[in-house]
Coordinates of C-alpha atoms and ligand atoms in Angstrom, one line a residue:
X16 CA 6.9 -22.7 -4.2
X17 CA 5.1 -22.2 -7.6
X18 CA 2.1 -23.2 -8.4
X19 CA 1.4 -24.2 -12.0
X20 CA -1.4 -21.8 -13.7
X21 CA -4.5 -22.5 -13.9
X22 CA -6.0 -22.2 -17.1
X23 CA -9.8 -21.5 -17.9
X24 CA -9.7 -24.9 -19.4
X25 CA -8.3 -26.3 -16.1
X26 CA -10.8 -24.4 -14.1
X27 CA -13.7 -26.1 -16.0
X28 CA -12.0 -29.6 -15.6
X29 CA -11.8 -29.1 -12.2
X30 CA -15.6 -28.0 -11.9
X31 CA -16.3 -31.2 -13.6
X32 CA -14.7 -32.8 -10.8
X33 CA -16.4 -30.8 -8.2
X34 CA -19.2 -32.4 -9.8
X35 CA -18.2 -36.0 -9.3
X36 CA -16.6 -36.1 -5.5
X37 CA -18.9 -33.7 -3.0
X38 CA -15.5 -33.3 -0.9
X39 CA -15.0 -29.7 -1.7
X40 CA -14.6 -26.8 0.6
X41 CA -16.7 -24.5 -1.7
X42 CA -20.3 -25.9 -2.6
X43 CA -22.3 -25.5 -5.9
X44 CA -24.7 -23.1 -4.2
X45 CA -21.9 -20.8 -2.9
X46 CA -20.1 -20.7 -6.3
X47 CA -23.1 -19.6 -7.9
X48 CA -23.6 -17.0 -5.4
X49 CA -20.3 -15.6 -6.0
X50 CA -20.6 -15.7 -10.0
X51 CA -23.9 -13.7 -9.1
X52 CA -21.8 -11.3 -6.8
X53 CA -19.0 -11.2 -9.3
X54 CA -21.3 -10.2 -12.2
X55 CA -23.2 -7.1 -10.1
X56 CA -19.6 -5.9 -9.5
X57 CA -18.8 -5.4 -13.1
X58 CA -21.8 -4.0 -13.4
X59 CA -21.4 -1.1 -10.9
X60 CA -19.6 2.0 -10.9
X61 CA -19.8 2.4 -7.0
X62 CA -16.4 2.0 -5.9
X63 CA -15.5 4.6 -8.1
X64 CA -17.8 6.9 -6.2
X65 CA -16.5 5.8 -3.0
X66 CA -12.5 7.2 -4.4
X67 CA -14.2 10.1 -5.9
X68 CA -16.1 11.3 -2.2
X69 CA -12.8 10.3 -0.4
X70 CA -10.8 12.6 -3.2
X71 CA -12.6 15.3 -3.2
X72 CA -14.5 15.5 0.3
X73 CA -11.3 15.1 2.1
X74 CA -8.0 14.9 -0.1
X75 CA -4.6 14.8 1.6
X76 CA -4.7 12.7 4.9
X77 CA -1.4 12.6 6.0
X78 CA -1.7 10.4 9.8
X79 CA -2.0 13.0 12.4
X80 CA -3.2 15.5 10.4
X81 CA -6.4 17.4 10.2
X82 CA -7.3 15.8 6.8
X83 CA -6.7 12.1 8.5
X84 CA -9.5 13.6 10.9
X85 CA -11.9 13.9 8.3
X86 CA -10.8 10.9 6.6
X87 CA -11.8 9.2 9.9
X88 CA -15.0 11.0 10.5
X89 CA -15.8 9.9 6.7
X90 CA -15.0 6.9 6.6
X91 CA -17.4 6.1 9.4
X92 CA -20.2 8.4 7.6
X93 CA -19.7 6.3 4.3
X94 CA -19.7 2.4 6.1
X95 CA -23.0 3.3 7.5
X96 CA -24.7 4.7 5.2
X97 CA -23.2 1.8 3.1
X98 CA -25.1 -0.9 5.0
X99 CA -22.6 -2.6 7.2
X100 CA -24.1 -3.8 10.3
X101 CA -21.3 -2.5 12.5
X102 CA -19.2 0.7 12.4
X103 CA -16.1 1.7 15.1
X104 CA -12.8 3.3 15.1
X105 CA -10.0 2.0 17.1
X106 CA -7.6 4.7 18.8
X107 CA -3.6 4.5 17.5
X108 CA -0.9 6.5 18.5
X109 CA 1.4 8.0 16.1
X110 CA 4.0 10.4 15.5
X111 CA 3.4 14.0 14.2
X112 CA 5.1 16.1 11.6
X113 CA 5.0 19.2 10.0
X114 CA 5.6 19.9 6.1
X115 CA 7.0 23.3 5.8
X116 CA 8.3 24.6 2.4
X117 CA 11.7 23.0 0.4
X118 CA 13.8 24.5 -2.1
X119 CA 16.7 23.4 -3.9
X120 CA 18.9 25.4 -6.0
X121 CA 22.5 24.7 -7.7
X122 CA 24.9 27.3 -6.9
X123 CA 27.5 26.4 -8.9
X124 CA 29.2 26.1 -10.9
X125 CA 26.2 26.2 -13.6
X126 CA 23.3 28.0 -11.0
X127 CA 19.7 26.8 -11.6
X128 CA 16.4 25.6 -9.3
X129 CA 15.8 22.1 -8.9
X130 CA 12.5 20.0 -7.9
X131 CA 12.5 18.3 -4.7
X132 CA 10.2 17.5 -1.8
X133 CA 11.3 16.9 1.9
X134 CA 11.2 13.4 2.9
X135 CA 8.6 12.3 5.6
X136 CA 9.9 13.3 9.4
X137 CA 13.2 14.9 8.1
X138 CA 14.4 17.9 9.7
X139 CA 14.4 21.6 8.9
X140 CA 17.7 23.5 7.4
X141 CA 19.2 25.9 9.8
X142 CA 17.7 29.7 8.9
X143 CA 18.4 30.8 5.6
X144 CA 19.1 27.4 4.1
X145 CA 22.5 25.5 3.9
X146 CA 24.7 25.5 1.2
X147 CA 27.3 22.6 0.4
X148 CA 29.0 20.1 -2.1
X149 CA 27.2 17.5 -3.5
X150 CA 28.6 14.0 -3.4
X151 CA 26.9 10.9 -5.4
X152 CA 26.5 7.8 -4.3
X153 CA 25.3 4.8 -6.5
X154 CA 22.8 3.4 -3.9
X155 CA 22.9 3.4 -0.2
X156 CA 25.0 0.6 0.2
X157 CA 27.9 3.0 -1.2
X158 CA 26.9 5.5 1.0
X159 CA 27.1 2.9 3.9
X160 CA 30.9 1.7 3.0
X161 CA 32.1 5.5 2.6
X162 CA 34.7 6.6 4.5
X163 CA 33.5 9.5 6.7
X164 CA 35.9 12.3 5.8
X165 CA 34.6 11.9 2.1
X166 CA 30.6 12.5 3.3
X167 CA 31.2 15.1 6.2
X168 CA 29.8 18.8 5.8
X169 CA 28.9 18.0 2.2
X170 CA 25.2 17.2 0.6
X171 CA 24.9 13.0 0.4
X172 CA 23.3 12.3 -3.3
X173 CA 22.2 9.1 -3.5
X174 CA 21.2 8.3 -7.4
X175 CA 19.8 5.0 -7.8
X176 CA 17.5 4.6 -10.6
X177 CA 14.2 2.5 -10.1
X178 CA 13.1 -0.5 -12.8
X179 CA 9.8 -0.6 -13.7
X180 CA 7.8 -3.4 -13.7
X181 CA 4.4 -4.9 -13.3
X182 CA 5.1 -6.7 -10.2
X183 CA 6.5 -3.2 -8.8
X184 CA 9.5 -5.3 -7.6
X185 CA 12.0 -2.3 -9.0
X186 CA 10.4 -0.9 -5.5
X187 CA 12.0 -3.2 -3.0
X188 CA 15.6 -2.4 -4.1
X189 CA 15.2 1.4 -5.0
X190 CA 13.5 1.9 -1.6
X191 CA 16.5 1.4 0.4
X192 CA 18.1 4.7 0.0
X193 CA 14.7 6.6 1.1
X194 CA 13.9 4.0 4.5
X195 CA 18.1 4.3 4.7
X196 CA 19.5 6.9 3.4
X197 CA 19.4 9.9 5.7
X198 CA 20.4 7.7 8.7
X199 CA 23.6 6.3 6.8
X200 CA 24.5 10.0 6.0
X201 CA 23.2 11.7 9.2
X202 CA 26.0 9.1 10.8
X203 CA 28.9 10.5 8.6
X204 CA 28.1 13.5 9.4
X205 CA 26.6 14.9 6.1
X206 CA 25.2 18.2 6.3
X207 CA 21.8 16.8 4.3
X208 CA 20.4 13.8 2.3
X209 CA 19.2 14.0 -1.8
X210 CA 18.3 11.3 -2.8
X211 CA 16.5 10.9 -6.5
X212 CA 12.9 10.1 -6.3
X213 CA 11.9 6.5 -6.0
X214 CA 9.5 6.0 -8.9
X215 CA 9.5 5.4 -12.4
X216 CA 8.3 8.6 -14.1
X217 CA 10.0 11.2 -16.0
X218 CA 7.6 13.9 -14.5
X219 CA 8.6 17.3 -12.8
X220 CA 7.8 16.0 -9.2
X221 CA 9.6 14.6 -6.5
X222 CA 8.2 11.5 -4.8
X223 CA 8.1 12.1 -0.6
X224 CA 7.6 8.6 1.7
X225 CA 8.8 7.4 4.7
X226 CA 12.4 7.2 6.2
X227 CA 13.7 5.0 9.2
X228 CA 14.1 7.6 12.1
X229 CA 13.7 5.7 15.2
X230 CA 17.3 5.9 16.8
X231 CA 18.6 8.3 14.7
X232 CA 20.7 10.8 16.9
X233 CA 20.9 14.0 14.4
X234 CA 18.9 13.6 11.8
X235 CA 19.3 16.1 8.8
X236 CA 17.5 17.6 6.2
X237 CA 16.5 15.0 3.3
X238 CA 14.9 15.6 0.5
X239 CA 13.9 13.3 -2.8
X240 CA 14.9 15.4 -6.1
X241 CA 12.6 14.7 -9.4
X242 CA 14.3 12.2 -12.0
X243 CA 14.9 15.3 -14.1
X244 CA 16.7 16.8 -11.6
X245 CA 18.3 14.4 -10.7
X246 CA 19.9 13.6 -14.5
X247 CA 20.6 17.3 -14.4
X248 CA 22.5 16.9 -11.0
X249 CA 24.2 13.9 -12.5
X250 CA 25.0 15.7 -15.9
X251 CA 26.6 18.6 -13.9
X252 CA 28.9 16.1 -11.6
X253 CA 30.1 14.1 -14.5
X254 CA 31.7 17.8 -16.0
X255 CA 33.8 17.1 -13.1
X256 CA 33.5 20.2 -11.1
X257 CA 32.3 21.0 -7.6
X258 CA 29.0 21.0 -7.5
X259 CA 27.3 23.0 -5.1
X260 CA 23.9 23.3 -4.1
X261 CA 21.7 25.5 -1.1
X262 CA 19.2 23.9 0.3
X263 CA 15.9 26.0 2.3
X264 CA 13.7 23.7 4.3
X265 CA 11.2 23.8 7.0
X266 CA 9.7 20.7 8.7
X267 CA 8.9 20.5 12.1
X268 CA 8.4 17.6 14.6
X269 CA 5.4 17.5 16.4
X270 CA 4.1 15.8 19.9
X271 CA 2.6 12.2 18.8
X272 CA -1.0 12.2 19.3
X273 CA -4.2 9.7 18.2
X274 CA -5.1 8.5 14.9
X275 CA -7.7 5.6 14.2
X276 CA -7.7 2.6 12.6
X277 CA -11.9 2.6 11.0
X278 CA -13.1 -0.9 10.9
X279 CA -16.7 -2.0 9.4
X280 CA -18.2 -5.4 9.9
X281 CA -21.1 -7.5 8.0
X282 CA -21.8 -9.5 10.8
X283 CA -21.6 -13.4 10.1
X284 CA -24.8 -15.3 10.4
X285 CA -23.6 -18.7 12.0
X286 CA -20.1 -18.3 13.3
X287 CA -19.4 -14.5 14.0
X288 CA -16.4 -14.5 15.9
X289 CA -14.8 -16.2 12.9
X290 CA -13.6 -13.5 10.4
X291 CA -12.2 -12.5 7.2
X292 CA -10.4 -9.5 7.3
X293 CA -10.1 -7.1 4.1
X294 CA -8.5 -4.0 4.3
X295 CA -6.6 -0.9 2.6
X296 CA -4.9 1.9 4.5
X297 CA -6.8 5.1 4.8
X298 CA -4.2 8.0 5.4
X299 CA -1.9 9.1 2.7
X300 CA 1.0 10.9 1.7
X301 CA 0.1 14.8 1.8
X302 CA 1.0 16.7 -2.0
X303 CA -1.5 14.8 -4.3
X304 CA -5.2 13.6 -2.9
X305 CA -4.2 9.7 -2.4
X306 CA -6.7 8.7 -5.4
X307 CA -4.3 5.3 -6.2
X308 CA -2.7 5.3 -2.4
X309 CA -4.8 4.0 -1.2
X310 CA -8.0 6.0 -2.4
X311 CA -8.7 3.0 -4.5
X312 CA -7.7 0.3 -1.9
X313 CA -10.0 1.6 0.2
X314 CA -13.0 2.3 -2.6
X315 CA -12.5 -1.7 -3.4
X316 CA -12.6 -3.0 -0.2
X317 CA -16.1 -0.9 0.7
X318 CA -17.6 -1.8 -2.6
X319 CA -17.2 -5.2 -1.7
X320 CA -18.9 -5.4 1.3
X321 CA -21.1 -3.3 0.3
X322 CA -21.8 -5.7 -2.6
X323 CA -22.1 -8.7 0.0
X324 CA -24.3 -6.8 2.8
X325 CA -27.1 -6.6 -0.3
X326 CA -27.4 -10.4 -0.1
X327 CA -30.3 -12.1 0.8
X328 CA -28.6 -14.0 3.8
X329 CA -25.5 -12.9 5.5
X330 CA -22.0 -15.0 5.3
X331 CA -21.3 -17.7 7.4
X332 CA -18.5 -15.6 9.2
X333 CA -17.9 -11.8 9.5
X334 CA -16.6 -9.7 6.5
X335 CA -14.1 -7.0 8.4
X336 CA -13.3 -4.1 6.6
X337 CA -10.3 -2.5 8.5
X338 CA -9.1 0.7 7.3
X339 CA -5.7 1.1 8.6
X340 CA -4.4 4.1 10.0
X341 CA -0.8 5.5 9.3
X342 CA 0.7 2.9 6.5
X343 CA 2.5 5.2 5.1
X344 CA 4.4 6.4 8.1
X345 CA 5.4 2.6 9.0
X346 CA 2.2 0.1 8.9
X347 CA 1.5 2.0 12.8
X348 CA -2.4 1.2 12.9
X349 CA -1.5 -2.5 11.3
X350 CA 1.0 -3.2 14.4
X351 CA -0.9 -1.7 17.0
X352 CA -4.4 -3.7 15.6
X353 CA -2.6 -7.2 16.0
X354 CA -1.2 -6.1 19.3
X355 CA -4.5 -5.0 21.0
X356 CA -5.8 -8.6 19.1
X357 CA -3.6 -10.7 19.7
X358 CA -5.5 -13.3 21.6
X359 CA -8.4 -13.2 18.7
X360 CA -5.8 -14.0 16.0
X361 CA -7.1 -17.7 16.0
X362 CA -10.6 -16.3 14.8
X363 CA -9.3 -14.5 12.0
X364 CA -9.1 -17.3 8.7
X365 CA -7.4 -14.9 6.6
X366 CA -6.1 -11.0 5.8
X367 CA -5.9 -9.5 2.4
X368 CA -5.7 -5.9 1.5
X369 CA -5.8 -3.5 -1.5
X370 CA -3.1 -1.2 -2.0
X371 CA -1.1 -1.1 -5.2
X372 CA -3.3 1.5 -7.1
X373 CA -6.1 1.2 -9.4
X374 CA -4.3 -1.0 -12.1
X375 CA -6.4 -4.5 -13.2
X376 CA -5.9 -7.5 -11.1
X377 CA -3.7 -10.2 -13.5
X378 CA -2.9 -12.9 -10.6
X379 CA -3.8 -14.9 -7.8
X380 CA -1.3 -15.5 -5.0
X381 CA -2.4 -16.5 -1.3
X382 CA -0.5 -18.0 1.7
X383 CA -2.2 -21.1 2.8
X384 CA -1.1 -24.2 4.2
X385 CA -1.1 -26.8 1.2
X386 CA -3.9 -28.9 2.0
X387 CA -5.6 -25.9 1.8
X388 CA -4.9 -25.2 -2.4
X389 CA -8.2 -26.9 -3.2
X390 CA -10.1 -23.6 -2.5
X391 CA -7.9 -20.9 -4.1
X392 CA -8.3 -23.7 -7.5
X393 CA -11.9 -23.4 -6.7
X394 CA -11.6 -19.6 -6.5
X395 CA -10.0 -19.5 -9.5
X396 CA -13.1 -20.9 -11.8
X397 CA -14.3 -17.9 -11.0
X398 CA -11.6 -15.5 -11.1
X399 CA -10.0 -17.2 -14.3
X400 CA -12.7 -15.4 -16.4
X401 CA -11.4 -12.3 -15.3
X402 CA -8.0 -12.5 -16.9
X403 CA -6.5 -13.6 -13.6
X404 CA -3.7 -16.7 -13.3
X405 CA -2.7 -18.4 -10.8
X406 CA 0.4 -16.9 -9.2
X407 CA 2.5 -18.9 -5.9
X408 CA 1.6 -19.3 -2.2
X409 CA 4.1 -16.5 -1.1
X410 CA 1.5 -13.8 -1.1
X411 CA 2.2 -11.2 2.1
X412 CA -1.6 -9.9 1.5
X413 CA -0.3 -6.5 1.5
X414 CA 1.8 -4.4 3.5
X415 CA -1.1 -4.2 6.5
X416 CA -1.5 -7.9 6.2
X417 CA 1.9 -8.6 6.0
X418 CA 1.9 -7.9 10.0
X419 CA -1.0 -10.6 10.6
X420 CA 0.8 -13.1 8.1
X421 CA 4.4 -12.9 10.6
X422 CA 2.3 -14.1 13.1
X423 CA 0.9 -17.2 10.6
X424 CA -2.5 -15.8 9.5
X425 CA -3.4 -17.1 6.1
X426 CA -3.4 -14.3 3.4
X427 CA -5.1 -13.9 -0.4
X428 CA -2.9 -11.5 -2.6
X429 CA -5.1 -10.3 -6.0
X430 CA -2.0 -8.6 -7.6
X431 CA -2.7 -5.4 -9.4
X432 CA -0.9 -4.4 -13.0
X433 CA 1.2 -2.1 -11.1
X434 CA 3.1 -1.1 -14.1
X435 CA 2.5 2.5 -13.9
X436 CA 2.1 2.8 -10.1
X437 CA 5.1 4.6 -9.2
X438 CA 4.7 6.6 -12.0
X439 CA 2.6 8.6 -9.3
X440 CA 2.9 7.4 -6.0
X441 CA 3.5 9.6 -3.4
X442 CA 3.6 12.6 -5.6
X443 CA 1.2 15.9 -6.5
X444 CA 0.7 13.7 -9.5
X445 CA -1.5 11.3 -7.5
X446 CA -5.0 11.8 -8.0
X447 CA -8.6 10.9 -9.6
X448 CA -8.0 11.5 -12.9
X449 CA -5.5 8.1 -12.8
X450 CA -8.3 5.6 -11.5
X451 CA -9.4 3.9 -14.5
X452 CA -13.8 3.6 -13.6
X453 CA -13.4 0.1 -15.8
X454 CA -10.3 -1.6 -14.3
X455 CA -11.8 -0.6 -10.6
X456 CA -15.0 -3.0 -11.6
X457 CA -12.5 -6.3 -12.4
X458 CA -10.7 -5.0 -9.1
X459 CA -14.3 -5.3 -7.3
X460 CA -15.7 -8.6 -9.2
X461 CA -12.5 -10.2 -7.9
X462 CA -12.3 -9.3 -4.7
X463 CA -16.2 -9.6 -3.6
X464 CA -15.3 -13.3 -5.3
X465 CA -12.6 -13.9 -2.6
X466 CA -14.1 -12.1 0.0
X467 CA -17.5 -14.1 0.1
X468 CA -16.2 -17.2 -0.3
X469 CA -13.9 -17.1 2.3
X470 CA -16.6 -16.1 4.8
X471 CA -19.0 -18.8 3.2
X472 CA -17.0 -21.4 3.1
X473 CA -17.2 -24.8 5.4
X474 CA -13.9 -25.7 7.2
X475 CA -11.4 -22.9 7.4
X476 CA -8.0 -22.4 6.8
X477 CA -5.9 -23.6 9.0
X478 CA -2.7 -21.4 9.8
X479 CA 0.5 -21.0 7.8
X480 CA 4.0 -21.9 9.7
X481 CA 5.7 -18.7 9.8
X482 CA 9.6 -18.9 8.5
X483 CA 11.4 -16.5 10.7
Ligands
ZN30 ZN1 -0.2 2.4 0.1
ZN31 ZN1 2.2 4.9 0.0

């Protein structure tokens, strides 16, 4: 369902009316301590330091790697000397892979480089590269319904173009070919997958991320192409020639082995086995230094407890920080933190996390049963100021929380302005210099608003039924 906006005007009617029945879940007192919270944040360039240390102390932290290593051992570091009462890692398992070099070059009939970057876990050319015709496929869903004899030995180009938007919802259907793509074509017996870059940009680089391997018999080389190389491919193609293209790739898959999820608590002062958990992923993709995925995420998320450990008086209920190991390679540290949890999923009133860039926050979405909306309207007096509206109770929380929410944890969703995201993500192109030091305060002022209050607050929130 959709919820009407809220509008300042509505937000001060309805603190009018806070006034006149006391049966709210948010009192004056803790209101007031929020607007006091909320007003520090904007205040404070802090979480900006926090992305700038994890950029250029550690950089790429690709799960499994030696960077996620030090992105572990400074995560820790940074919590404590942050002020959170309690710091610990939590062992995951994951599975390895090394990035070797990847080149692309057209043969014929008009020869010239091309851009690209291997797709996470995809495999290595044979020596000396491969060399093959290129056949284009709209989206993956063509690729799917090809007959066989038109895919095998040959180079599977799958050219779908990805809408921008603020919501990022151009993501969803663009990102089938990359989760997709290789196993579609690895099952037709293509001798490799290209597949033009999911993202928006016009930029020189190809965008890597994640593909669907488990199962996958053969898998083949894949590799995302630059939108610039992918018009040229495109251009060429339409000339109505063979087009052929070597490709030279070297990737190797490695034993699994551990990776951590890094959690940090401000220990609750009445109930603290009740908690709100906040969260951003810590690893990232490996060719830029994560600054926007999910440097920022996890820059917000500190800052904000950091910003509530300075209080006077600790919350009612335990802030958790969890930074999530391996996201990007398949939410890993998010499944495997709900299974070792699963009988302390009762205790935990809600999940929200922080990873859609840097942009500002414009709306307000949670997942809460509905005689629960009174507090997200009381949130909102305070959020409303920010330039935030109220947006629908479909909110997943974010792709960590999204695992807690299947199981019928209530979630808060503050949407970023993610117009420009994939403009960078997952590309060289992502790094400090896109984190916008002003935008990260409103990010922080409306997340230490959410956080606090929903460890303050009396009651809780009950849980959501889950649809599937
Ligand atoms: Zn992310
Ligand atoms: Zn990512």
């Amino acid at each position: 369902m959709f919820r009407p906006l809220l509008t300042l005007t509505g937000g001060l009617i309805a603190t009018l009316a806070v006034t006149a029945a006391q049966a709210v879940p948010l009192s004056k007192e803790d209101l007031s301590v929020a607007e006091v919270l909320r007003d520090r944040a904007l205040e404070s360039s802090d979480a900006y330091s926090i992305v700038e240390s994890l950029t250029v102390e550690v950089g790429p932290r690709r799960a499994g790697t030696e960077g996620d290593r030090r992105a572990v051992a400074w995560a820790q570091e940074k919590m404590k000397a942050l002020g959170f009462d309690r710091v610990y890692t939590e062992q995951i398992d994951v599975q390895r892979w090394h990035r070797g070099h990847a080149h692309a070059e057209v043969v014929a009939p008009y020869p010239q480089p091309l851009v690209v970057t291997s797709l996470g876990y995809g495999a290595a050319t044979p020596g000396g590269g491969l060399t093959a015709e290129i056949v284009e496929f709209a989206d993956v869903e063509a690729l799917q319904k090809a007959p066989t004899r038109k895919v095998k030995g040959k180079i599977a180009f799958i050219n779908k173009r990805m809408e921008r938007a603020r919501t990022g919802e151009g993501y969803g259907p663009a990102v089938q070919g990359r989760s997709q793509g290789m196993r579609a074509a690895a099952e037709k017996g293509a001798a490799a997958l290209l597949l033009r870059s999911v993202g928006t940009d016009h930029d020189r680089f190809a965008h890597t991320g994640m593909m669907s391997i488990d199962g996958v018999e053969n898998p083949i080389p894949a590799l995302a192409l630059s939108a610039p190389d992918a018009n040229l491919l495109e251009a060429m193609l339409e000339r109505g020639k063979p087009v052929r293209v070597k490709l030279d790739t070297h990737n190797e898959r490695l034993p699994d082995g551990p990776s951590f999820n890094v959690i940090g608590e401000i220990t609750g002062r009445e109930k603290p086995q009740e908690v709100m958990i906040i969260g951003a992923h810590l690893d990232s993709w490996d060719e830029g230094t994560g600054a926007l995925d999910d440097g920022a995420g996890v820059a917000i998320v500190m800052e904000t407890a950091r910003l509530i450990a300075e209080l006077p008086q600790r919350p009612r209920r335990t802030l958790r920080v969890v930074l999530y190991g391996a996201e990007e390679i398949g939410l890993v540290g998010a499944k495997q933190y709900v299974d070792a949890h699963r009988d302390e999923l009762d205790d935990i009133i809600a999940v929200s996390e922080s990873d859609f860039g840097a942009g500002k926050i414009w709306r307000f979405d949670t997942r809460l049963p509905e005689s629960k909306f009174d507090i997200a309207d009381q949130m909102m007096q305070l959020l409303a100021p920010l330039g935030i509206e109220r947006g629908n109770n479909e909110s997943h929380g974010g792709p960590d929380s999204s695992v807690f929410v299947a199981q019928g944890v209530p979630a808060f969703g503050l949407y970023q302005d993610g117009s420009d995201y994939f403009d960078y993500h997952h590309t060289p192109n992502d790094t400090l210099d896109k984190v916008d030091p002003e935008k990260l305060k409103q990010n922080v002022a409306a997340w230490v608003v959410m956080s606090f209050l929903a460890a303050e607050m009396e009651g809780d929130l009950g849980r959501v039924p889950t649809e599937h």
